[in-house]
PDB file of C-alpha atoms in Angstrom:
ATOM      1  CA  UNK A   6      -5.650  17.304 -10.672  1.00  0.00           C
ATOM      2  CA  UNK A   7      -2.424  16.691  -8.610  1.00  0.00           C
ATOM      3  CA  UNK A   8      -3.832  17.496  -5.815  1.00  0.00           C
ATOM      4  CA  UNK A   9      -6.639  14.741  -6.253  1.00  0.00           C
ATOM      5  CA  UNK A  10      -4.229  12.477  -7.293  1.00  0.00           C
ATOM      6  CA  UNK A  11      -2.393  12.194  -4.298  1.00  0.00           C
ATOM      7  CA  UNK A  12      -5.073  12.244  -1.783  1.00  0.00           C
ATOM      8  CA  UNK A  13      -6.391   9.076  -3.442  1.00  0.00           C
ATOM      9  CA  UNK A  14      -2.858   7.362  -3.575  1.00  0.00           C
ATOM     10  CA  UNK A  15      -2.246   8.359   0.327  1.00  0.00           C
ATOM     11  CA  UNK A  16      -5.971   6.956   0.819  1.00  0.00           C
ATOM     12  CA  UNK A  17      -4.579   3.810  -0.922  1.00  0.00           C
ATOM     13  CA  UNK A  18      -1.446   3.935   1.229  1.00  0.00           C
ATOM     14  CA  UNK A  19      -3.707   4.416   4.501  1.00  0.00           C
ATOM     15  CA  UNK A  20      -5.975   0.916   3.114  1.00  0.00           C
ATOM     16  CA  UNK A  21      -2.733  -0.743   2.737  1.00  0.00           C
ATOM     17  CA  UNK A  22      -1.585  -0.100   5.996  1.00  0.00           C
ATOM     18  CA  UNK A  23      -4.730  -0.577   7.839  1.00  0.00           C
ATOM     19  CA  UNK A  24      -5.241  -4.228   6.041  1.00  0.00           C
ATOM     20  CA  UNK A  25      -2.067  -5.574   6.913  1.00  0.00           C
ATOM     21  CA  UNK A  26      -2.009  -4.241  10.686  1.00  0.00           C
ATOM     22  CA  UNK A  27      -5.446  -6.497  10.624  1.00  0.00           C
ATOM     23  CA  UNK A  28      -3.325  -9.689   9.307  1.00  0.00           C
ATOM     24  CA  UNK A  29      -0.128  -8.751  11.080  1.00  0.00           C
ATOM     25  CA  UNK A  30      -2.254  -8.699  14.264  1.00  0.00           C
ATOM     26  CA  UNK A  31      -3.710 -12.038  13.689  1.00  0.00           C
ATOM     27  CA  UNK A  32      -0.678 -13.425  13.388  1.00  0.00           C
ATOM     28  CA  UNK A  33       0.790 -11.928  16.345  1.00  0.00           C
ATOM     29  CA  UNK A  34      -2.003 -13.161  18.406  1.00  0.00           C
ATOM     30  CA  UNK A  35      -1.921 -16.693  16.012  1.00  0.00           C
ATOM     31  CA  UNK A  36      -5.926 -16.212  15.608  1.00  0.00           C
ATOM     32  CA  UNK A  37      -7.591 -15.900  12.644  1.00  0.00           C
ATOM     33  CA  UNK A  38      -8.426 -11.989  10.839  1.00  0.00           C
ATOM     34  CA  UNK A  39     -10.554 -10.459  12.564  1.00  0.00           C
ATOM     35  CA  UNK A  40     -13.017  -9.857   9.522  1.00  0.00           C
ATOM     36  CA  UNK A  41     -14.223  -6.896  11.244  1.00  0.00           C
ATOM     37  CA  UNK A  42     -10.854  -5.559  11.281  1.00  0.00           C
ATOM     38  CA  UNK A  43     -10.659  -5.842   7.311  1.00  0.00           C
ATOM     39  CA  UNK A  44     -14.528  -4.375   7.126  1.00  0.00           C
ATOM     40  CA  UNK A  45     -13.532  -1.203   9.328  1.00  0.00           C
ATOM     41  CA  UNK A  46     -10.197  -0.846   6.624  1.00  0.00           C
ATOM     42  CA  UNK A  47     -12.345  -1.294   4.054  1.00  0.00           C
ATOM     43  CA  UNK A  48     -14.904   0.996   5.277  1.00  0.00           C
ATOM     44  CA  UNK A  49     -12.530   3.876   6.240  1.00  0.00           C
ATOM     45  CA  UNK A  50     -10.858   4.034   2.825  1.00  0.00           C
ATOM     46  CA  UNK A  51     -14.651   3.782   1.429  1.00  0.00           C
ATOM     47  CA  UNK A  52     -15.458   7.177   3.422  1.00  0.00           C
ATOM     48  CA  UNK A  53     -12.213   8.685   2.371  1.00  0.00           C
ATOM     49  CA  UNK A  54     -12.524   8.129  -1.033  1.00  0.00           C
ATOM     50  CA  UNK A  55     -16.097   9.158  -0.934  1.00  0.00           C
ATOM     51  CA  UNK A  56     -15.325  12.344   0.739  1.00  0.00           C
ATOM     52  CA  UNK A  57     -12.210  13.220  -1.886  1.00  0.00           C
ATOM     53  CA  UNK A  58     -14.346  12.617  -5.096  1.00  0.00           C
ATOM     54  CA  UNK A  59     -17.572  14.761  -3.257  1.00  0.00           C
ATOM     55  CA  UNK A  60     -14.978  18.149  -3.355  1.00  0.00           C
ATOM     56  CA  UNK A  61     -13.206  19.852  -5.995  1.00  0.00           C
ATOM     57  CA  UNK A  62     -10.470  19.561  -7.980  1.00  0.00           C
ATOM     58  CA  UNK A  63     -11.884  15.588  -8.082  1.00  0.00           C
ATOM     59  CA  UNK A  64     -14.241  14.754 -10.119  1.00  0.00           C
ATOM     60  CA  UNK A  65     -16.632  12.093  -9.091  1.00  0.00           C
ATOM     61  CA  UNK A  66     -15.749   8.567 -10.751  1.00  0.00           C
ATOM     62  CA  UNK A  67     -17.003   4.914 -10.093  1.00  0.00           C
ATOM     63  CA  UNK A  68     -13.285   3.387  -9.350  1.00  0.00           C
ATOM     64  CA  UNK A  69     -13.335   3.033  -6.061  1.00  0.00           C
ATOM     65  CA  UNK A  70     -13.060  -0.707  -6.587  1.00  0.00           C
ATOM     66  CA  UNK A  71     -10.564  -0.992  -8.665  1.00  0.00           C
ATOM     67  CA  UNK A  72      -8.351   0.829  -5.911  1.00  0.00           C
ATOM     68  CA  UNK A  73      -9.724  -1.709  -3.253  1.00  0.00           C
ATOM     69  CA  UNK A  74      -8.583  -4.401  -5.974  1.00  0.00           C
ATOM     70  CA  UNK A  75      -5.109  -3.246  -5.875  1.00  0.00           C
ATOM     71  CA  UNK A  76      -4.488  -3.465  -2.057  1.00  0.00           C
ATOM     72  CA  UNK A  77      -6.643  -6.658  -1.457  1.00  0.00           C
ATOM     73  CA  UNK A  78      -4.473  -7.942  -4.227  1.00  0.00           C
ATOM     74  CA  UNK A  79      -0.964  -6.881  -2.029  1.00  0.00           C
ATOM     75  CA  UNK A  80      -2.235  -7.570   1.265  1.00  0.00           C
ATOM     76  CA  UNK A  81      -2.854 -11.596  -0.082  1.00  0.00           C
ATOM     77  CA  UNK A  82      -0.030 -11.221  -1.709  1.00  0.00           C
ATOM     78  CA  UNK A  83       2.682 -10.522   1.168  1.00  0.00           C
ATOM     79  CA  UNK A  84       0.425 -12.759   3.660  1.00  0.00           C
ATOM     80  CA  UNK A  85       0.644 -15.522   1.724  1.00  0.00           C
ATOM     81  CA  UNK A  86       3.028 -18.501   2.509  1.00  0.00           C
ATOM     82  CA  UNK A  87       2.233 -17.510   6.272  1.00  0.00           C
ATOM     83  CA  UNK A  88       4.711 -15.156   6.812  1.00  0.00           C
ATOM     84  CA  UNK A  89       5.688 -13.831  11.158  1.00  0.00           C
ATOM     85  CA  UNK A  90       3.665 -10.943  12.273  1.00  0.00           C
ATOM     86  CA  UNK A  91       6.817  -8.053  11.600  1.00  0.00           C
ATOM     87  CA  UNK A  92       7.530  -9.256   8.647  1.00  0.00           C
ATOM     88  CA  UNK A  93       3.664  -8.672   7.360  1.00  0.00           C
ATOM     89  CA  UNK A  94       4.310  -4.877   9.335  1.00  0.00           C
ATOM     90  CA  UNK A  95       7.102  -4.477   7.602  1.00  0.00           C
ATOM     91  CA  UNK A  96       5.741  -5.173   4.142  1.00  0.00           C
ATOM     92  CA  UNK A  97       2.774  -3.433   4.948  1.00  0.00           C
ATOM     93  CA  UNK A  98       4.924  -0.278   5.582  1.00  0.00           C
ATOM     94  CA  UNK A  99       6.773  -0.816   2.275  1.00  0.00           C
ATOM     95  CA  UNK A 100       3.439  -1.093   0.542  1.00  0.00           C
ATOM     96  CA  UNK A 101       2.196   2.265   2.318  1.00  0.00           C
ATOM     97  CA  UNK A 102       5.578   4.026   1.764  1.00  0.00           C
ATOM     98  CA  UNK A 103       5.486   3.347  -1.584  1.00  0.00           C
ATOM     99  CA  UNK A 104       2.626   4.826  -2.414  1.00  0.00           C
ATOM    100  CA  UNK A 105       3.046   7.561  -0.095  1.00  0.00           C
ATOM    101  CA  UNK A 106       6.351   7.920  -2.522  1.00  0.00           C
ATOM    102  CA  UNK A 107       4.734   8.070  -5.492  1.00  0.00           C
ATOM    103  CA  UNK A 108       2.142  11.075  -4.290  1.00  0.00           C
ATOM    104  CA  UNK A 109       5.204  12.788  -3.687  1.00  0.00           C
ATOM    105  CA  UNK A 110       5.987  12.860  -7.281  1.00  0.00           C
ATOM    106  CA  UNK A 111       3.814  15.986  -8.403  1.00  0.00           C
ATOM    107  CA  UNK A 112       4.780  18.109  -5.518  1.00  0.00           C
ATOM    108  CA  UNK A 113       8.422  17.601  -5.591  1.00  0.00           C
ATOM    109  CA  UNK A 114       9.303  16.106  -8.778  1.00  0.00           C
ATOM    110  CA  UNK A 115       9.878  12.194 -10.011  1.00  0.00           C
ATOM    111  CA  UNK A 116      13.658  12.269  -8.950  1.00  0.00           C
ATOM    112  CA  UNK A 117      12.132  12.048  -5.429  1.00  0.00           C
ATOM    113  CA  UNK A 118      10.359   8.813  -5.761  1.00  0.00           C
ATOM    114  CA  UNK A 119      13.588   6.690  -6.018  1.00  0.00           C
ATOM    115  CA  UNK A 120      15.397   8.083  -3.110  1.00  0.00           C
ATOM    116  CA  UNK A 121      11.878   7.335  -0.938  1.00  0.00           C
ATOM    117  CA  UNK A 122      11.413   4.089  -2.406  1.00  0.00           C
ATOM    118  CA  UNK A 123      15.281   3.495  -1.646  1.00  0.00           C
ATOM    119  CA  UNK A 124      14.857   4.538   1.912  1.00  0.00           C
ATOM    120  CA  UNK A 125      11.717   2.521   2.064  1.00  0.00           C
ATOM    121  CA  UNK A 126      13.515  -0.772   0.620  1.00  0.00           C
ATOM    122  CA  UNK A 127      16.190  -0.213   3.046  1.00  0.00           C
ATOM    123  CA  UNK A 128      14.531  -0.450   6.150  1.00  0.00           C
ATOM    124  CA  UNK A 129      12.150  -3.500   4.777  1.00  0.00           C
ATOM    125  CA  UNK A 130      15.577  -5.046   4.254  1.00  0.00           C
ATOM    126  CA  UNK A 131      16.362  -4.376   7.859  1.00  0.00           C
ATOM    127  CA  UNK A 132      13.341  -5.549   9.147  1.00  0.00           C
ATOM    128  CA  UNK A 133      13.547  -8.696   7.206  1.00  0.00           C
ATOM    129  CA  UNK A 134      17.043  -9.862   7.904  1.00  0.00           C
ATOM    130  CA  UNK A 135      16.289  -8.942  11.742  1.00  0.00           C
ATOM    131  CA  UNK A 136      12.719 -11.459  11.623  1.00  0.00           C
ATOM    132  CA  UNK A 137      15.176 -13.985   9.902  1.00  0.00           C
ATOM    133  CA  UNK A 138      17.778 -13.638  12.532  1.00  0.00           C
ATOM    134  CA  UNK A 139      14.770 -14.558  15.119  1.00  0.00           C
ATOM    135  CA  UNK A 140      14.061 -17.290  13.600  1.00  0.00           C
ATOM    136  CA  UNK A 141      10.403 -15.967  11.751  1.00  0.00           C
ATOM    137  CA  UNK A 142       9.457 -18.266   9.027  1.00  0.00           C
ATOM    138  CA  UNK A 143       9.933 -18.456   6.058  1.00  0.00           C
ATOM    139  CA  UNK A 144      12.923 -17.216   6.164  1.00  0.00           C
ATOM    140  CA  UNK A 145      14.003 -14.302   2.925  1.00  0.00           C
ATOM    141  CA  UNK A 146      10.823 -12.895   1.051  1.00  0.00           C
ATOM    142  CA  UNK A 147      12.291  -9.523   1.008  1.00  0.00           C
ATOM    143  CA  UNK A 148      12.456  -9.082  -2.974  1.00  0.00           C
ATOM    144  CA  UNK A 149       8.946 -10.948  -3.438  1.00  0.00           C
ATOM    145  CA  UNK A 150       7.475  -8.060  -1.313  1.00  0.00           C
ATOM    146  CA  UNK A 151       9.464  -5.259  -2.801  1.00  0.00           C
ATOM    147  CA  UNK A 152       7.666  -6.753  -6.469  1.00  0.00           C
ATOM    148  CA  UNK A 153       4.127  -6.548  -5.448  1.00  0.00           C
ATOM    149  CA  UNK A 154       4.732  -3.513  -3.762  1.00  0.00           C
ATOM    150  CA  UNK A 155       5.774  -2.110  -6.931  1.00  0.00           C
ATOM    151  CA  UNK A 156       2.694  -3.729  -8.523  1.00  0.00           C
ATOM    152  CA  UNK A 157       0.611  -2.099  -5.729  1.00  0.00           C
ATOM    153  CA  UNK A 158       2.195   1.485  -6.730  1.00  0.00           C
ATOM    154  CA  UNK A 159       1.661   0.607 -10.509  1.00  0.00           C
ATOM    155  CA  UNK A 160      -1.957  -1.066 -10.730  1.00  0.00           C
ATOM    156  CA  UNK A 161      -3.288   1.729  -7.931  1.00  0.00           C
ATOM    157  CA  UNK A 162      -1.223   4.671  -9.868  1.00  0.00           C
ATOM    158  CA  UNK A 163      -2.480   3.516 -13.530  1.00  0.00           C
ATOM    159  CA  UNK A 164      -6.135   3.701 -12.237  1.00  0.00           C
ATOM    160  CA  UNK A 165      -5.645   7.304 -11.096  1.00  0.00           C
ATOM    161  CA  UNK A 166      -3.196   8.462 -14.051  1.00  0.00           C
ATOM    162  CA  UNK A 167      -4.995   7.194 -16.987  1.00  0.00           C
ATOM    163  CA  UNK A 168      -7.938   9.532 -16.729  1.00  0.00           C
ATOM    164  CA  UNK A 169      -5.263  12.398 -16.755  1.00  0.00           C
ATOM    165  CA  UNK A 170      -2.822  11.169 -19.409  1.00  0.00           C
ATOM    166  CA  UNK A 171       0.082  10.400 -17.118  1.00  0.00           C
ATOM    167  CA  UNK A 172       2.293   7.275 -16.311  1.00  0.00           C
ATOM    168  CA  UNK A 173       2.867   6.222 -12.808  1.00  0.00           C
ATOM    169  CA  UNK A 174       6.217   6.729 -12.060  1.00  0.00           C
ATOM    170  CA  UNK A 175       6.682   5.118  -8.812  1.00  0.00           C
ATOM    171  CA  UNK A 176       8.437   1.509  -9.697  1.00  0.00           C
ATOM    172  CA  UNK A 177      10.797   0.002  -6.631  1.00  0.00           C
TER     173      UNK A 177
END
């Protein structure tokens, strides 16, 4: 159902968030991940899948994985090439938003995932171009980040869609 639906992508969106707040604080701090960090992240979106797919409308699947695939696969992604503590927040944030966007979809219609992917572009933009301005290494990234995030919205969406016959509308 919808409703399942989007509780797993804004599960997905929480994971995505809580995995790069674990490498953004690393880097802030210029220690390694706290592997802990990524195990509690990991853990939480476990539970919270675990707890969607144990009530109705879900139905109980085996996927969980796959989803945990998806965000591992963004989070080393937008951390690679050693990018500044903000500028893993802020694609972090995009990541999250972006998913967040496409649960939207279902309860207020697929015209509504461009505008909050646009606003969600927008302030990664911002965020970017102020890091650069600071001199955060390496410099640009922006539209590297705004492609796995739509990969993140795609591969995480497909998983949850296929079962119901639906395409993922959420691309950045």
């Amino acid at each position: 159902s919808d409703t399942c639906l989007n509780s797993k992508l804004s599960a997905t969106a929480k994971a995505t968030a809580a995995k790069t707040k674990c490498h953004q604080i690393a880097k802030a701090k210029n220690q390694p991940v706290d592997q802990g960090c990524l195990d509690s992240a990991d853990d939480s979106f476990a539970d919270a899948l675990a707890l969607l797919l144990s009530r109705p409308p879900c139905s109980p699947t085996n996927d969980s994985a796959k989803y945990q695939n998806q965000v591992d696969t963004f989070v080393g992604g937008v951390t690679a090439g050693d990018p500044c503590a903000s500028k893993i927040k802020a694609s972090g944030k995009l990541g999250s938003s972006a998913l967040k966007c496409q649960a939207t979809q279902s309860k207020k219609g697929p015209s509504v995932v461009g505008a909050c992917n646009e606003k969600a572009q927008g302030k990664l933009d911002k965020s970017f171009a102020k890091a650069d301005a600071k001199g955060c290494l390496p410099t640009g990234g922006a539209e590297e980040v705004k492609d796995q995030a739509t990969d993140l919205v795609d591969g995480a969406a497909s998983i949850l869609l296929f079962d119901a016959g639906q395409q993922p509308n959420g691309a950045l």
